[in-house]
Amino acid sequence: MQLNLPISCPHFLSPHHALCLLSPLQTVEHGFPHQPSALGYSPSLQLLAIGTRSGAIKLYGAPGVEFMGLHDENAAVTQVHFLPRQVELVTLLDDNSLHMWTLKAHKGLSELLEIGRFTLTGPPGAPPSVTRVTAVLAHSSGELLLLGTEGGHVFIVEVPGFRELEERNISLDQVASSVPDDYIGRRNLEHVEALHENPVDPNQVVIGYGRGLMVIWNLEKQRAIQHIPATQQLESVWWTEDGGHLLSSHSDGSYCRWMASGEDVNEDDEKSDIPYGHFPCKAISKIIQLPTEEGPPFLLFSGGMPRASYGDRHCITVIHNKTHVALDFTSRIIDFFAIRGGPQHIGDPSALVVLVEEELVVIDLQTDGWPVIQTPYLVPLHSSAITCSHHVSAIPLKLWERVLAAGDLQSTHYSKKPWPITGGQNLAPDAPQRDLLLTGHEDGAVRFWDASGVCLYPMYKLSTAGVFHTDADPNDNMNQGTEGEWPPFRKVGCFDPYSDDPRLGIQKIHLCKYSGYLTVAGTAGQILVLELNDEAAEQTVEAKVVDLLQGQEGFRWKGHTQLDVREEPVLFPPGFQPFALVQCQPPAVVTALTLHSEWKLVAFGTSHGFGLYDYQQKNNVLVKCTLNPSDQLAMEGPLSRVKSIKKSLRQSFRRIRRSRVSLRKHHVNNAAKLQEANARLEAELAEMELAPVQRKIEARSSDDSFTGLVRTIYFADSFLSDSSHNTPSLWAGTNGGCVFAYMLRLPTVERRADESVTAQPAKEIQLMHRAPVVGIVVLDGHGAPLPEPLEVAHDLARLPDMQGSHHLVVISEEQFKVFTLPKVSAKMKLKLTAVDGSRVRRVGVAWFGSSRSEDYGESGLVVLTNQGDVHVVSLPTVKMQVHYPCVRREDVSGIASCVFTKHGQGFYLISPSEFERFSLSSRNLVEPRCLVEVPVHTGSTTQRRPQPDGASSAHRITTQDGEDAESAARRVMEHALLNDEKVLQEIQKSLEGEQTSLLENNVKNAVA
């Protein structure tokens, strides 16, 4: 979703260079739409459309071709229909409004715009059911919409102008008067359940009513020509391509085949087939049949499962020749369609596209076994719930290729066919660098995503569960059903939200892109160190236990137990393989993690303390307990608190009752006291004369809960003992506003494998206001952040300045404070405005390039607050540069999930399945740049016409072929003119504004 926000290029430190800063530009959404509710497809445009319950409409074509629109109404999208061979589509919302959208070109790029809305109005005094739309048919002429309603009427509307053609409407009385008396006397027709056009004769449509009656109606002659009296509740209708038969599916799990002969059918002629009979079955909600050039047709339908045994399954059945498969999905089916081959989309079915509630699944129908096609977008990020994320910019090519190779070995079960949805042109430039987004999941998996461009493409999946004993059966193969099983189920899709053990959940990730070392930490205090191996390897992973309590008495851990490590060797596939494991005691959630691959060290923190681990020698270097003696909550753990929920609820209700009684007694007195207190507070604030962006920070109590929780941990090579000798150091910040610094002694490279690394305490800083420390950065003599490990060795960063004075920047939830090193004396600070309760929630260091010089740029702090605002703070002067709203303040999980990149971009979860990407730098924008052109229709003289967009083909309803050709030629000319930017500019120069708007009104269907 792109917001047109103003660009700001403030003078950020240097008066000669304006940095390319802009207000957060929401550039693209990655992942799967939350709560999808409707699906549409245009064969001519090769575009897929998805509508959601929140009123969003999203279009997808070839990888990188994406559009998004949002209805003003906060209503669910219930249906999406493309107009045949045009760039318009119609959406129906559950508030009964219809909306027209178009893909209009502007400066060579298409954008999705809403160009009209319409709501059916019935006669005065008519009940709402008369105009409540239940079925929509986009007629193949591209000029008509047929709207079936709850009251049984069919309204005909001209598009794109939404003009109702009252003289052509099909009223319930007209239909009822033509139905044989013996049928109408026994049943009401009910609502219009389905509308379908005859693929051979566009003048004929079938109207399917809820009670089962189907009426073939001639639009030109405005009369019924055939009645088909089915006896079961109707669910859907399909007209076969030769126009000779109708298929109807019903609520009892049956489907019927009817002759479309123009003569009425008796109930006795009804021949139903219940594929999964004879016991009661669920409804077949949709059925389609597609022919093949050689052999029998494909029959596809959703539902129909035996109610008692498999009523909870979400299935689509595919039958072709002697192959019969029930595709079993893990979430509810929204809709499906089939893609057909050939230039006119009338060839054999090539792919089945299924939208379910939690993912999009595409089945290859041309390859034996009907394998799944890997999706390049719309991948379910939440196949297991996301628990954390980590972004790494500018990945070296060698590491990138090795990760890709490991991922390819995991994808052998996918089809080799290319992605079948190929509409539009992706005009975005190639990504300037290779970026990785790593997501940690509840099931212990870490997924690697290519985040370089518009599509968040899955590269590789690492599973840590194999290191531990879990309840999962390693021989459980979800893709294979039991031989001879009926129905013949086959599990498809990758959405699997059920974790075998919540302790496996990944909480922190750190990847060194230069060395290929990876460390991940989990919910039960486990820290794994992994290295990239191109070959499979069998090895035993031994756990090194770290006692963070260091023998302190009086504490008893009430939370979950640690995971049991497998003692036997484990075969690890190619990719990242664990070679070291640290187990914290107590096994609390790991809250901070970092890795220094040059020093071969991993540092970690929990709510009880922090530690330092040497993964080369597999030894503990340092253990520090930060637990406050009065902090009993830190000993409970997240899972133990669930047990006391009843007690908490009882206490809450008691407090509510007490407060209500007290309010009744003292309501008058309290109101007077409140007014007096407010007046006193205003007077005090006026006397303080605080700066507009600062406030007075109040000290917090030292006995607050979780004061010992380690929020951030940081390695630096800086000056701690004196100003002439730099030394490796480790810094840790806690929830109680305390910063610990340790000097590290590292052996020389030659003796690194034999001599131990040692750590000794060097500094300890206690912030007066005791706000949680959320970030630590050391700046070199030039005021630039220290480079990452191995970054200088790979010639990707300049050597840090070791001549000038270094500075320590401590970021707490409430302020930014700069200290000089090695004395650690306060130099300057910036207080975050907290009039509205702002607190720093996320912080990162970003590089902002200059708008005037390609080679110039400066570093700054990027901060996200609990109010959803983004701040950019200069370094080393810690001055506020820009301040913009970015995330809704109510979206607590979105704020908590935010991760910043090194180049001024960010990601945060807008739903469990979607990342929103934003950018603060106009030099680093990743956004869809694509063009969709109107397909030119040449016409077809054969009886078998191209497959229509939706369900019907595109012949205009007229008796004169000459008018058809003239109309088509006019549309092609209009499109050609309006698609040429130069012609448009000439027209704009030569015409006045009123004439221009008149031209646009006349050329309704032209888009550029």
Tab-separated table of N, CA, C and O in Angstrom, residues 136 302 318 347 462 529 557 692-693 719 750 782 849 931 943:
chain	number	residue	atom	x	y	z
A	136	VAL	N	-23.334	-12.441	-9.129
A	136	VAL	CA	-22.901	-11.442	-10.110
A	136	VAL	C	-22.369	-12.171	-11.340
A	136	VAL	O	-21.611	-13.132	-11.219
A	302	SER	N	-15.484	-28.600	-4.998
A	302	SER	CA	-15.085	-28.417	-3.595
A	302	SER	C	-16.196	-28.942	-2.699
A	302	SER	O	-17.390	-28.787	-2.995
A	318	VAL	N	-10.367	-33.609	-7.641
A	318	VAL	CA	-9.991	-33.515	-9.055
A	318	VAL	C	-10.117	-34.914	-9.646
A	318	VAL	O	-9.500	-35.864	-9.152
A	347	GLY	N	-7.123	-24.073	-24.210
A	347	GLY	CA	-6.454	-25.368	-24.273
A	347	GLY	C	-6.757	-26.213	-23.050
A	347	GLY	O	-7.692	-25.952	-22.290
A	462	LEU	N	15.444	-23.628	7.815
A	462	LEU	CA	16.250	-24.329	8.808
A	462	LEU	C	15.334	-24.793	9.935
A	462	LEU	O	14.542	-24.001	10.458
A	529	VAL	N	24.569	-22.576	17.908
A	529	VAL	CA	25.512	-21.958	16.976
A	529	VAL	C	25.643	-22.899	15.787
A	529	VAL	O	25.890	-24.103	15.961
A	557	TRP	N	12.633	-21.814	40.144
A	557	TRP	CA	12.060	-21.606	38.794
A	557	TRP	C	10.722	-22.336	38.696
A	557	TRP	O	10.634	-23.539	38.918
A	692	PRO	N	10.141	21.894	23.775
A	692	PRO	CA	8.973	21.233	23.170
A	692	PRO	C	9.158	19.746	22.936
A	692	PRO	O	8.184	19.029	22.854
A	693	VAL	N	10.407	19.268	22.778
A	693	VAL	CA	10.593	17.848	22.513
A	693	VAL	C	11.144	17.105	23.726
A	693	VAL	O	11.620	15.996	23.615
A	719	PHE	N	37.999	1.885	23.780
A	719	PHE	CA	38.872	2.251	24.895
A	719	PHE	C	38.099	2.150	26.208
A	719	PHE	O	37.143	2.902	26.425
A	750	GLU	N	47.400	-17.322	16.515
A	750	GLU	CA	48.129	-18.597	16.557
A	750	GLU	C	47.747	-19.426	17.781
A	750	GLU	O	47.738	-20.659	17.733
A	782	HIS	N	35.599	9.681	14.572
A	782	HIS	CA	34.880	10.546	13.629
A	782	HIS	C	33.393	10.608	13.930
A	782	HIS	O	32.635	11.234	13.180
A	849	GLY	N	22.018	8.103	2.456
A	849	GLY	CA	22.815	8.685	1.388
A	849	GLY	C	22.395	10.106	1.085
A	849	GLY	O	21.264	10.524	1.362
A	931	LEU	N	3.280	-2.261	-15.319
A	931	LEU	CA	2.359	-1.762	-16.341
A	931	LEU	C	1.501	-2.911	-16.839
A	931	LEU	O	2.020	-3.994	-17.138
A	943	GLN	N	-16.890	-21.392	-33.627
A	943	GLN	CA	-17.928	-21.471	-32.596
A	943	GLN	C	-17.313	-21.575	-31.214
A	943	GLN	O	-17.854	-21.086	-30.243
